[in-house]
XYZ file of C-alpha atoms in Angstrom:
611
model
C -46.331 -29.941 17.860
C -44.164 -32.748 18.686
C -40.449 -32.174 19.134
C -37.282 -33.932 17.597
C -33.631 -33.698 18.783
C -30.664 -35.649 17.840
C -27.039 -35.762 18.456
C -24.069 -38.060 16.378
C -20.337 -37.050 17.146
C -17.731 -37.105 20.205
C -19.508 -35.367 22.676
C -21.868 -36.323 25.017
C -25.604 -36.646 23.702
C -27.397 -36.849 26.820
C -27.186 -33.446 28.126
C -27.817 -31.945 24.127
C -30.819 -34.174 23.943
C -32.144 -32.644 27.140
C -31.074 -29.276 26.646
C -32.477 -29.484 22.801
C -35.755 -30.934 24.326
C -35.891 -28.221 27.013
C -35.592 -25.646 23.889
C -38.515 -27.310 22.043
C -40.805 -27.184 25.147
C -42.643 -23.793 23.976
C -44.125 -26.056 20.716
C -46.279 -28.151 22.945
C -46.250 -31.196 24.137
C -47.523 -34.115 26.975
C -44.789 -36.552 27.299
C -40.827 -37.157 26.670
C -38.090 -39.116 26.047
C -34.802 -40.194 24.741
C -32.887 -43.103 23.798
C -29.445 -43.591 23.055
C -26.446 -46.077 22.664
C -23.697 -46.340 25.392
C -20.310 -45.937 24.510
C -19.202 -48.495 25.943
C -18.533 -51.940 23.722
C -21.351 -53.587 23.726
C -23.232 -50.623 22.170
C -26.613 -50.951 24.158
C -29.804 -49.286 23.562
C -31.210 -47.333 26.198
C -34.247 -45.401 26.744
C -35.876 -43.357 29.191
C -39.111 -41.769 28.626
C -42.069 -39.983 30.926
C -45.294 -38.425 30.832
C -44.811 -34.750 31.507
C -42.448 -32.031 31.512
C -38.775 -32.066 30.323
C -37.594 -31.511 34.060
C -39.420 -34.830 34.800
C -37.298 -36.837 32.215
C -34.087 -35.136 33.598
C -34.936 -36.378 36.856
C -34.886 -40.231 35.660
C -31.564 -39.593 33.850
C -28.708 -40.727 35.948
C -25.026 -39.166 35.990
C -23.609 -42.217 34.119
C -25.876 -42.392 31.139
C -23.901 -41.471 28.299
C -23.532 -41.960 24.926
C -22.137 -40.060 21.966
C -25.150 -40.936 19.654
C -29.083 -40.864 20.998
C -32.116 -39.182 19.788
C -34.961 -37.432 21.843
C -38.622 -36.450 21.534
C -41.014 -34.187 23.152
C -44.857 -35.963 22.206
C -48.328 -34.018 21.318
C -51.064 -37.113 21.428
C -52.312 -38.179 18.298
C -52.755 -42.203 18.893
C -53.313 -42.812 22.384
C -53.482 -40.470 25.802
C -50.830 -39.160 27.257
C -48.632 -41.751 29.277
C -45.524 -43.570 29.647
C -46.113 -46.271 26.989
C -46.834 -43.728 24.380
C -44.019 -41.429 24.897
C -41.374 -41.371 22.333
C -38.698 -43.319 21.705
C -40.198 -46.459 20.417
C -38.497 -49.800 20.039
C -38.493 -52.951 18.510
C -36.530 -56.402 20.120
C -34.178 -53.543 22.059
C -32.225 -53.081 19.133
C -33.854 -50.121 16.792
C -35.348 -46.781 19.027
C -37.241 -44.604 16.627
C -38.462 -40.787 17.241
C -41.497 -39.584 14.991
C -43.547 -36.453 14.046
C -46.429 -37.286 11.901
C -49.414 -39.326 11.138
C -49.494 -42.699 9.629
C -52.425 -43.151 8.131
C -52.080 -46.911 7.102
C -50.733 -47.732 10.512
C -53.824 -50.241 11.650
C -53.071 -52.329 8.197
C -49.592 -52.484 9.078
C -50.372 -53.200 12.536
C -52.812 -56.118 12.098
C -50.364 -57.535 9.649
C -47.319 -57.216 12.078
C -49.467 -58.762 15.100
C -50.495 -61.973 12.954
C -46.279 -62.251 12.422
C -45.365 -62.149 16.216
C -44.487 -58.508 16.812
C -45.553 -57.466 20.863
C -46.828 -53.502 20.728
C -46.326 -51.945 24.096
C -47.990 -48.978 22.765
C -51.050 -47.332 21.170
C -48.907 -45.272 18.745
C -48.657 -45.073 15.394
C -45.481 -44.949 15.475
C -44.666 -48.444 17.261
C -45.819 -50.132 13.482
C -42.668 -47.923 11.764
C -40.118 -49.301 14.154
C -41.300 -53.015 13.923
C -41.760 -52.812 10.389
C -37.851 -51.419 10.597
C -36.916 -54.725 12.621
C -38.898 -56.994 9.932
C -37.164 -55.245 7.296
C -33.748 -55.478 8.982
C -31.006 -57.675 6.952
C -27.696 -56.184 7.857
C -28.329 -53.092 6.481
C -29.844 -50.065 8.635
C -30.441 -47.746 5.504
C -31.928 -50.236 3.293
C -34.525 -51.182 6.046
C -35.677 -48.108 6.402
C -35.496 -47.204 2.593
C -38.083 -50.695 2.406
C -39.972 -49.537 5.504
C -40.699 -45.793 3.884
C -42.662 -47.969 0.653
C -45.195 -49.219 3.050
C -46.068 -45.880 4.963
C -48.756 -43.646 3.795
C -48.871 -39.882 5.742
C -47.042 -37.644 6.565
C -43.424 -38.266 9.351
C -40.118 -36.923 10.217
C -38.265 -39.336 11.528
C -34.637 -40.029 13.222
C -33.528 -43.692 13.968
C -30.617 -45.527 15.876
C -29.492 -48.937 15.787
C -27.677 -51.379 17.903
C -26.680 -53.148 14.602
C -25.400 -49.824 13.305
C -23.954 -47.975 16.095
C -21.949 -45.147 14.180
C -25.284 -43.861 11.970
C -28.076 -42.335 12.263
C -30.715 -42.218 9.774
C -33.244 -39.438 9.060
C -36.052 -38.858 6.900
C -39.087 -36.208 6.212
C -42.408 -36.179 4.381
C -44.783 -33.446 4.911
C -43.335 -32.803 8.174
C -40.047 -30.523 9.309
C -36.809 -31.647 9.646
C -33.641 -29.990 9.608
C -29.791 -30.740 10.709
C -27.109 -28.775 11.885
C -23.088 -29.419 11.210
C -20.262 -28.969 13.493
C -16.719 -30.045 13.189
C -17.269 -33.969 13.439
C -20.559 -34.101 14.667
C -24.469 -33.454 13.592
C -27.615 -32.097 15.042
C -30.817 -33.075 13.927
C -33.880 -30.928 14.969
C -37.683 -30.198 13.870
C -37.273 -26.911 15.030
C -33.869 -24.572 14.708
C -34.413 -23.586 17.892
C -33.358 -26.525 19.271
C -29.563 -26.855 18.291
C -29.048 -22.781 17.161
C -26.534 -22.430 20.373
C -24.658 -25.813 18.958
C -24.093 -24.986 15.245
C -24.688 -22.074 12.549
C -24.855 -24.390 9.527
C -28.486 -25.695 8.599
C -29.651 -27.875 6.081
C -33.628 -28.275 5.355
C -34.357 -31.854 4.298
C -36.968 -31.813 1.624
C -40.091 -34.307 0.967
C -38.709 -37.818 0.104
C -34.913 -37.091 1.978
C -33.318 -39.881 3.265
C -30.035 -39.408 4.657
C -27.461 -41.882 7.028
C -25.125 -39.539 9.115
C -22.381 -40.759 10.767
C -19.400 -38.507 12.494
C -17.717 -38.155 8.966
C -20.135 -36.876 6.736
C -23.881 -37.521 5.285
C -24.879 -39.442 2.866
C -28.176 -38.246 0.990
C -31.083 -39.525 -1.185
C -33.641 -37.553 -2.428
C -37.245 -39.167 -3.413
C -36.242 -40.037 -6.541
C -33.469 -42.094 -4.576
C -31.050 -40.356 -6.272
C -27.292 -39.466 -4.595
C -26.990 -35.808 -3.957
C -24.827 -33.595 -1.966
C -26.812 -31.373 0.658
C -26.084 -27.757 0.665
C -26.212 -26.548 3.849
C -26.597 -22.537 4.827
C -24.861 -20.041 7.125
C -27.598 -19.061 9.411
C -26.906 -16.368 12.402
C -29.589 -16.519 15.347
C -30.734 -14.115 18.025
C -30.673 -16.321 21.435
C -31.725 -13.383 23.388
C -35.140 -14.206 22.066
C -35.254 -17.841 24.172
C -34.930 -15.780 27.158
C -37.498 -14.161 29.251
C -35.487 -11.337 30.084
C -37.157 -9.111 33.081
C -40.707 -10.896 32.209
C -42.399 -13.727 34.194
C -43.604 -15.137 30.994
C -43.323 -15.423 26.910
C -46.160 -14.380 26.135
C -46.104 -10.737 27.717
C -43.028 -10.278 26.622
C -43.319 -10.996 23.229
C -46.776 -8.280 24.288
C -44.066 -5.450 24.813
C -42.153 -6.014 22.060
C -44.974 -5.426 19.184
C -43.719 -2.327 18.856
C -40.231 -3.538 18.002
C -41.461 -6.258 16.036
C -44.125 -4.336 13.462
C -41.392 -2.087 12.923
C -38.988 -4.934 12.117
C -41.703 -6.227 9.572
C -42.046 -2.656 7.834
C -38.332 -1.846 7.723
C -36.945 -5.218 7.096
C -34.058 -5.762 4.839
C -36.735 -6.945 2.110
C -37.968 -3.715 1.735
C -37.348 -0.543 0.568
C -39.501 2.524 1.070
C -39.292 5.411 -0.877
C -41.757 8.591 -2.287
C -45.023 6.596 -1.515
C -43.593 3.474 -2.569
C -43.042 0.320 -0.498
C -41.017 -2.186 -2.840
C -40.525 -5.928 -2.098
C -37.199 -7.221 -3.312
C -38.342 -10.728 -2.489
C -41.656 -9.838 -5.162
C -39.230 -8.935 -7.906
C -39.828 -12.487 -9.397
C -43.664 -12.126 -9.312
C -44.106 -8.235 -10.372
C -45.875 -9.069 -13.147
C -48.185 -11.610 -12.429
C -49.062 -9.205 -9.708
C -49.649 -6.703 -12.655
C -52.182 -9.092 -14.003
C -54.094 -10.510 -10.869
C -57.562 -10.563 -11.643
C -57.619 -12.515 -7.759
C -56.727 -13.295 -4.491
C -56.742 -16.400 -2.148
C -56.081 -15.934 1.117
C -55.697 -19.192 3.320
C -54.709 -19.829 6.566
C -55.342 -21.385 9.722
C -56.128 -19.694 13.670
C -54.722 -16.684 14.026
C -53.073 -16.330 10.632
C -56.591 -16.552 9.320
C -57.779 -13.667 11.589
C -54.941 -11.585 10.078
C -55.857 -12.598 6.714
C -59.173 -11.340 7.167
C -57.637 -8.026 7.770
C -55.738 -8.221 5.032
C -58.559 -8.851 2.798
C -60.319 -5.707 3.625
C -56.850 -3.788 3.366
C -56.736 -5.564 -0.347
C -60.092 -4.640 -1.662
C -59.718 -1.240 -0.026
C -56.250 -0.089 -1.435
C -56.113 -2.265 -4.811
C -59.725 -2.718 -5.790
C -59.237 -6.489 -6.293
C -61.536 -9.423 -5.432
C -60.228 -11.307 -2.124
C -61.491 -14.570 -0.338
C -60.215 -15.795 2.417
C -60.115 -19.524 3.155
C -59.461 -22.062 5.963
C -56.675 -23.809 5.000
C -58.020 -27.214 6.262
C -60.845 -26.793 4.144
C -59.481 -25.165 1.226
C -57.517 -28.895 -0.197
C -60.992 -31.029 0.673
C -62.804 -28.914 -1.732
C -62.840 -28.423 -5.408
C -61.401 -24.642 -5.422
C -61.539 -22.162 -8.673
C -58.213 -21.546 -9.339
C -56.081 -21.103 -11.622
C -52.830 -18.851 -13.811
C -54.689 -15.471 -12.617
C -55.124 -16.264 -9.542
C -52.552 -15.252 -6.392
C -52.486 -17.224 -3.041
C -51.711 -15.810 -0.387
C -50.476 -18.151 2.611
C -50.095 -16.942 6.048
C -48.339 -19.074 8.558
C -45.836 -17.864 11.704
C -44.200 -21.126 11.324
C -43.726 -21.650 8.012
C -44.696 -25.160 8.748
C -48.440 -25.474 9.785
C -49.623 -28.969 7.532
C -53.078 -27.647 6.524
C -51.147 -24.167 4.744
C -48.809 -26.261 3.409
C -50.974 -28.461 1.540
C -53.676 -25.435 0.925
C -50.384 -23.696 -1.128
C -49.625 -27.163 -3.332
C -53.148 -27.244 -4.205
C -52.838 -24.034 -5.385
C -49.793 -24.718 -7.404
C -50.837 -27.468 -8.839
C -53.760 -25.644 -10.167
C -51.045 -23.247 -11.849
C -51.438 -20.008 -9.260
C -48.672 -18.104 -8.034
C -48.075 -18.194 -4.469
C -46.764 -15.873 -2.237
C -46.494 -16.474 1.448
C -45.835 -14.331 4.522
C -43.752 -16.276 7.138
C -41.888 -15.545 9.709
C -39.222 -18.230 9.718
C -36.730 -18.267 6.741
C -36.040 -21.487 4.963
C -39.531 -23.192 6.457
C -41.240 -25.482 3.876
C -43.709 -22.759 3.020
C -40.913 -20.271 2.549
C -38.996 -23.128 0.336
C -42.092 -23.472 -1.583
C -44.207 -20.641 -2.234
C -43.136 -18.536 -5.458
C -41.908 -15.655 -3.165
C -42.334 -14.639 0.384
C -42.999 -11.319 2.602
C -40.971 -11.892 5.674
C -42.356 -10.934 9.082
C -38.473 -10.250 10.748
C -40.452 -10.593 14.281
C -38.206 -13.076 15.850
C -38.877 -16.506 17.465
C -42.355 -16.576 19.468
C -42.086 -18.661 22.461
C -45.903 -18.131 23.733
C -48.465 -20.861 22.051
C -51.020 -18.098 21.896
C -49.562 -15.918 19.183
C -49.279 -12.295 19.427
C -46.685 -10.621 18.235
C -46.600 -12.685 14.911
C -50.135 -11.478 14.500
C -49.286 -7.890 14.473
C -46.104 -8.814 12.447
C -49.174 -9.863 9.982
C -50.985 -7.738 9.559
C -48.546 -4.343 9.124
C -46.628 -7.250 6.020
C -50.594 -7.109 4.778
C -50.927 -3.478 5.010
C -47.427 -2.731 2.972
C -48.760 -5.641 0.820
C -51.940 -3.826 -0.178
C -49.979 -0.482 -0.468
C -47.461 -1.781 -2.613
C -50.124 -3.650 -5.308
C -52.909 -0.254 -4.790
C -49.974 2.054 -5.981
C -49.217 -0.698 -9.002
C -52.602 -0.107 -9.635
C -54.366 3.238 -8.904
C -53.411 4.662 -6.065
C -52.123 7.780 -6.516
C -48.443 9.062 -5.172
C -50.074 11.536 -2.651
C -52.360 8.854 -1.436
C -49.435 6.676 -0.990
C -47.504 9.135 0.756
C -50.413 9.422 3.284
C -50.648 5.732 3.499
C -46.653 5.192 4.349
C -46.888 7.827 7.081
C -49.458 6.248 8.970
C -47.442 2.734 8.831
C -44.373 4.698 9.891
C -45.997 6.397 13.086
C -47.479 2.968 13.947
C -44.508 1.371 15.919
C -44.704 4.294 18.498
C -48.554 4.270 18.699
C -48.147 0.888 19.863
C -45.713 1.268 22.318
C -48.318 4.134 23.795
C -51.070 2.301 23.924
C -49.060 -0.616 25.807
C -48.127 2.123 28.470
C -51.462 3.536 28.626
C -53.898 -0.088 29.268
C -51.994 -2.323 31.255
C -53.089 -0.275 34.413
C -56.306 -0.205 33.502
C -56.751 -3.843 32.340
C -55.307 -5.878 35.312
C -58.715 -4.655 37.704
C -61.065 -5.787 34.853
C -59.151 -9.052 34.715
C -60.221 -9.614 38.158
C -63.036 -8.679 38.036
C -64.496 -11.414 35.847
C -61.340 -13.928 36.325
C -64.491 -16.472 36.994
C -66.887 -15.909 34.525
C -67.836 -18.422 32.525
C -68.521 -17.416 29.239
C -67.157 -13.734 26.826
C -68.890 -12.309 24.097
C -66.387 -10.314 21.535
C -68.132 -7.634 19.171
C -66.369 -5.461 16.148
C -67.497 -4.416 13.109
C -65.845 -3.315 9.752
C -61.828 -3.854 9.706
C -62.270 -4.645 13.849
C -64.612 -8.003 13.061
C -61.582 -9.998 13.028
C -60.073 -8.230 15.756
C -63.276 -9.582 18.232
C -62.681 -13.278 16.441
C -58.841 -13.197 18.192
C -59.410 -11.395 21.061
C -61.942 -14.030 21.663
C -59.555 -17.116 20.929
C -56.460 -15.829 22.790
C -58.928 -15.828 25.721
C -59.849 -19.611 25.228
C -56.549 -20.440 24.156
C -54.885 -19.412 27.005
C -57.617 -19.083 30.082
C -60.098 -21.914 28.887
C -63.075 -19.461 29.373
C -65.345 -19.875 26.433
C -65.771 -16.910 24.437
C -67.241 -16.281 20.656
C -66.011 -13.058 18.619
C -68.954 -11.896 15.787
C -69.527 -9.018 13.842
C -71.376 -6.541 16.241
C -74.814 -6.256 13.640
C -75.215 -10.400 13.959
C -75.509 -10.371 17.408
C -79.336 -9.976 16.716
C -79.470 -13.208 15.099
C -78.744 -15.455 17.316
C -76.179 -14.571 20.278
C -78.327 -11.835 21.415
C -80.214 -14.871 22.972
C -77.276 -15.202 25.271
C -76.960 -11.525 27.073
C -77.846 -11.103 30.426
C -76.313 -9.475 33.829
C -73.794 -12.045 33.753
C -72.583 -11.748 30.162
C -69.749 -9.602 29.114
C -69.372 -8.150 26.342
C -65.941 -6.590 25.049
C -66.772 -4.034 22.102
C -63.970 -2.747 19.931
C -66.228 0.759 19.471
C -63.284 3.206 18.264
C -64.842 6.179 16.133
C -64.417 5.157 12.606
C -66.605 5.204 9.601
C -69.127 2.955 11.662
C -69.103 3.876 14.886
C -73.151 5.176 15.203
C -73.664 1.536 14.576
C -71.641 0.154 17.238
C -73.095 2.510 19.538
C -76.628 1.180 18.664
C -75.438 -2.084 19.194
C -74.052 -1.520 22.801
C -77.418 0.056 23.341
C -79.155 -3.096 22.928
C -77.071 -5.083 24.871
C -77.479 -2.660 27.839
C -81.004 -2.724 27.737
C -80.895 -6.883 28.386
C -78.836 -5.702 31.287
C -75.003 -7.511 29.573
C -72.041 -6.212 31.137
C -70.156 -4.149 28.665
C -66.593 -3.908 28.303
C -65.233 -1.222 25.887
C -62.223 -0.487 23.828
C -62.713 3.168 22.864
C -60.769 6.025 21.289
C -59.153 8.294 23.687
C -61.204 11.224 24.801
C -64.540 9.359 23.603
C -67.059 10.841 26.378
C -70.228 8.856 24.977
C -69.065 5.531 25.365
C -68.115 6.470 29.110
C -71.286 6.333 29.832
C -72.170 3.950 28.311
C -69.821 1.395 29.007
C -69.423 -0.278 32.636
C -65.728 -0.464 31.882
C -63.493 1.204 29.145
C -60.058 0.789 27.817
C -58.954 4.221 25.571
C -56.654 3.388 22.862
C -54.943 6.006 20.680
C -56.671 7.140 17.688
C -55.320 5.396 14.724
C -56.468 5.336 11.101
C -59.316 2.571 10.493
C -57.100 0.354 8.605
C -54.431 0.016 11.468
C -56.738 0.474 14.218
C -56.645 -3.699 14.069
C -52.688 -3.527 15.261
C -53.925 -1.269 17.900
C -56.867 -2.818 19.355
C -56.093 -6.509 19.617
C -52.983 -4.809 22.346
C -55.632 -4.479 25.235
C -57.222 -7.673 24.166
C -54.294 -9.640 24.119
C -53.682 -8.249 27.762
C -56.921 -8.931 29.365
C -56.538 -12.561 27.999
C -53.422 -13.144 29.639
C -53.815 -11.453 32.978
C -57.695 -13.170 33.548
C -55.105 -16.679 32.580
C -52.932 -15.444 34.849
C -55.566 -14.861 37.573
C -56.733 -18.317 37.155
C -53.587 -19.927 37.360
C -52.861 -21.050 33.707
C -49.905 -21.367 32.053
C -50.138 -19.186 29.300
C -46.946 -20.180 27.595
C -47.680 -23.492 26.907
C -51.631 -24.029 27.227
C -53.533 -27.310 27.891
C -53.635 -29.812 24.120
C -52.447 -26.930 21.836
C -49.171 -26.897 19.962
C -47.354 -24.127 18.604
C -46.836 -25.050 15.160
C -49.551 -27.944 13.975
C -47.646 -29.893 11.810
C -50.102 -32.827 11.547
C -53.664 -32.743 10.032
């Protein structure tokens, strides 16, 4: 969601706060800004902020703004509609400029309270009542404002500040939202997303709930929520930056498409793992071997795509390790009063590593005294920091909003998942053996089935580029498969679309067939594919339009079908990896066709880090 940048040390911080913004752009966002302090004497607060893209805010920026500290932000609309006024910074009396991701819940209290003492709001935000309440709290002393201001806030915030009163610091602070900062040789980088500063500095520290830290070029001084002094330790981290570039693709999102068969190999033969003789072993699981021994269940919560994965992975659980699996909404799962407890594993799925609903889903579980284990794709992400052990998916950064290739990533870390705890349980070394070969052949099933429907999807994207409303059907391990290939659709080309399980069309969406309906069917010939067939039989006889992902070579559904997309056959339980490919394509080229920009689609955020 919203984007933070920030910049303390001898260089220039104008063009890193743009250039850090312009990295952030992929999370989502409706408005920008920055502000920072001139380096000339009188130290004076400047800010510059616009509705829109990142290019639009460069174009306000004049050669001779300059200043060697400033923050910047990149705004997702929370507390009032997108517009000049609302974009980030905020200040108070010119002197303080705040940047914020977060929700203050308490913000109208403090706002009515701040009104009745004089205080002008230019905005809607919450965040205006933060920077005021700064001001009122101001008494000479930056940090100890701010330390004051953080007792009357209830939510969740990341926040960096600047000061005309304090014009070599910069303070920072995070609850329940992402933060980190990068060091350099006399100079800092603050960033809610490592993206932002990874071509500026290769040493990362993660604040944690309750941080509060005042950098200045020398050094940092940190607090942790106790308000106890402590000495951060930051990490080496190395980063890929080929993966911020599009390379030979017009877009993200198709190229992060193409490389699924890259990145569910990366997941399977990651430096986590070790495959031998049937056996997948987790060296990250070490720590949690035996309460895996013991686990009587499974919790599996997540949120959007994630969730669609983890639906997968539930059937791959109960299938391979005989064990009882739900799988919950995250946003629902903390509102609730959940049965949990010692023998009970969560599993949290989240590309980020920092989606606010998982996060708080995982330290309800905790608290309720169940091991956690998460599968994340970013390393050193609060749900990485905080679950008991993590499954990494090794996929890379994904640009595109919609995911893809972190769904893929998913489900093969479910699959080894389930064949590591079946063959802890009962599944026998041949069986296991069987099992591994079929996740080692999947990478270059993948890249065939890439080669083989992009021809064949781009006419049928045309062909209803219009049409108002999609109807996704699957059945068995390929229910959840119709459920995303349905929301990358309205993600990304603002058609409406619903994905069901293919035998509960009769009660109730079979109301909604006609000669203008399509219908995409994942009918590949697994265990249930008679009763897929009998489904597609009743939608052609109310005349829907039926489109068709089949297994290669499958002459019935031909006929059947008014269009068809072959895919290779796979083995029910991976078939998911394979069939979402030509579903993921037809949503983006039908967005294409329409005109949408399907890396960064209309109100949605990459990473939801706010409730």
């Amino acid at each position: 969601m919203c984007g933070i940048i920030g910049y303390i040390g001898d260089q220039d911080s104008v063009p890193i706060l743009v250039n850090g913004l312009t990295r952030l752009e992929y999370r989502g966002y409706d408005s920008a800004g920055i502000a920072y302090l001139s380096e000339n004497d009188t130290n004076q607060l400047n800010i510059i902020k616009t509705k829109g893209k990142v290019s639009e805010l460069a174009k306000k920026i004049k050669k001779k703004d300059k200043g060697t500290i400033g923050i910047g932000h990149t705004r997702w609309a929370t507390h009032g509609s997108p517009n000049d006024q609302n974009a980030h910074p905020h200040s108070s009396h010119d002197e303080i400029a705040i940047v914020h991701n977060g929700i203050i819940e308490n913000f109208q209290i403090l706002k009515k309270n701040l009104l009745k003492q004089g205080y002008i709001f230019e905005s809607e935000t919450d965040t205006e009542v933060i920077v005021h309440l700064i001001h009122k709290n101001l008494n000479g002393n930056l940090l100890s404002a701010v330390r004051k201001t953080l007792k009357q806030l209830h939510g969740s915030f990341a926040l960096a500040i600047i000061s005309q009163s304090d014009p070599h610091s910069m303070i920072v602070t995070a609850v329940g939202s992402p933060l980190v900062i990068g060091r350099g040789e006399g100079e800092f980088f603050i960033a809610s997303d490592i993206s932002a500063i990874i071509n500026y500095t290769k040493e990362i520290y993660y604040l944690n709930d309750g941080d509060l830290i005042a950098i200045n070029r020398d050094g940092i001084s940190l607090e942790d929520h106790s308000g106890k002094k402590v000495t951060p330790e930051f990490q080496k981290k190395e980063f890929v930056l080929d993966a911020l570039d599009k390379g030979e693709y017009p877009d993200f999102m198709l190229k992060e498409i193409y490389e699924q068969a890259n990145t569910v190999r990366a997941t399977l033969e990651g430096g986590d793992i070790q495959i031998a003789d049937g056996l997948i072993k987790f060296h990250e699981l070490t720590s949690i071997e035996r309460r895996l021994q013991k686990v009587e269940r499974i919790i599996i919560s997540a949120c959007g795509t994630s969730w669609h994965a983890g639906l997968i992975g539930e059937y791959l659980i109960e299938e391979f390790c005989n064990i009882s699996v739900e799988v919950e909404y995250a946003s629902e799962f903390r509102y609730r009063s959940p049965i949990i407890d010692d023998r009970s594993i969560m599993i949290v799925i989240s590309q980020s590593g920092e989606t606010a609903d998982t996060i708080a889903a995982l330290r309800e579980a905790k608290l309720k005294g169940a091991t956690v284990l998460a599968i994340c794709n970013v390393r050193g992400s609060t749900i990485d920091r905080e679950a008991d052990a993590t499954i990494y998916l090794n996929a890379g950064i994904e640009i595109g909003v919609a995911s893809t290739k972190a769904f893929t990533s998913q489900v093969m870390a479910l699959s080894a998942f389930a064949l590591h705890l079946g063959r802890m349980r009962f599944l026998s070394v041949d069986r296991g053996k069987e099992i591994l070969q079929h996740l080692t052949s999947l990478p270059s099933i993948v890249k065939k089935t890439l080669k083989k429907t992009e021809g064949i999807i781009r006419p049928i994207a045309s062909r209803f580029q219009n049409t108002l409303n999609f109807l996704y059907l699957g059945r068995g391990y390929n229910f959840p498969v119709a459920l995303e290939g349905a929301l990358k659709l309205k993600e990304i080309s603002y058609i409406h679309a619903e994905g069901y399980p293919a035998a509960e069309m009769k009660h109730g969406p079979i109301a909604l067939i006609d000669e203008n309906m399509p219908v995409v069917f994942i009918a590949i010939k697994d265990q249930i594919y008679e009763k897929v067939i009998s489904n597609i039989e009743e939608v052609k006889a109310r005349k829907g339009i039926i489109i068709a992902i089949a297994t290669e070579g499958d002459q019935q559904i031909e006929k059947l079908a008014d269009y068809t997309i072959f895919v290779p056959k796979v083995v029910d339980f991976l078939s998911p990896i394979i069939n979402v490919i030509p579903l993921q394509l037809l949503a983006y080229h039908i967005a294409i066709l329409r005109g949408c920009n399907v890396d960064q689609p209309r109100n949605l955020a990459k990473a939801v880090t706010v409730e």
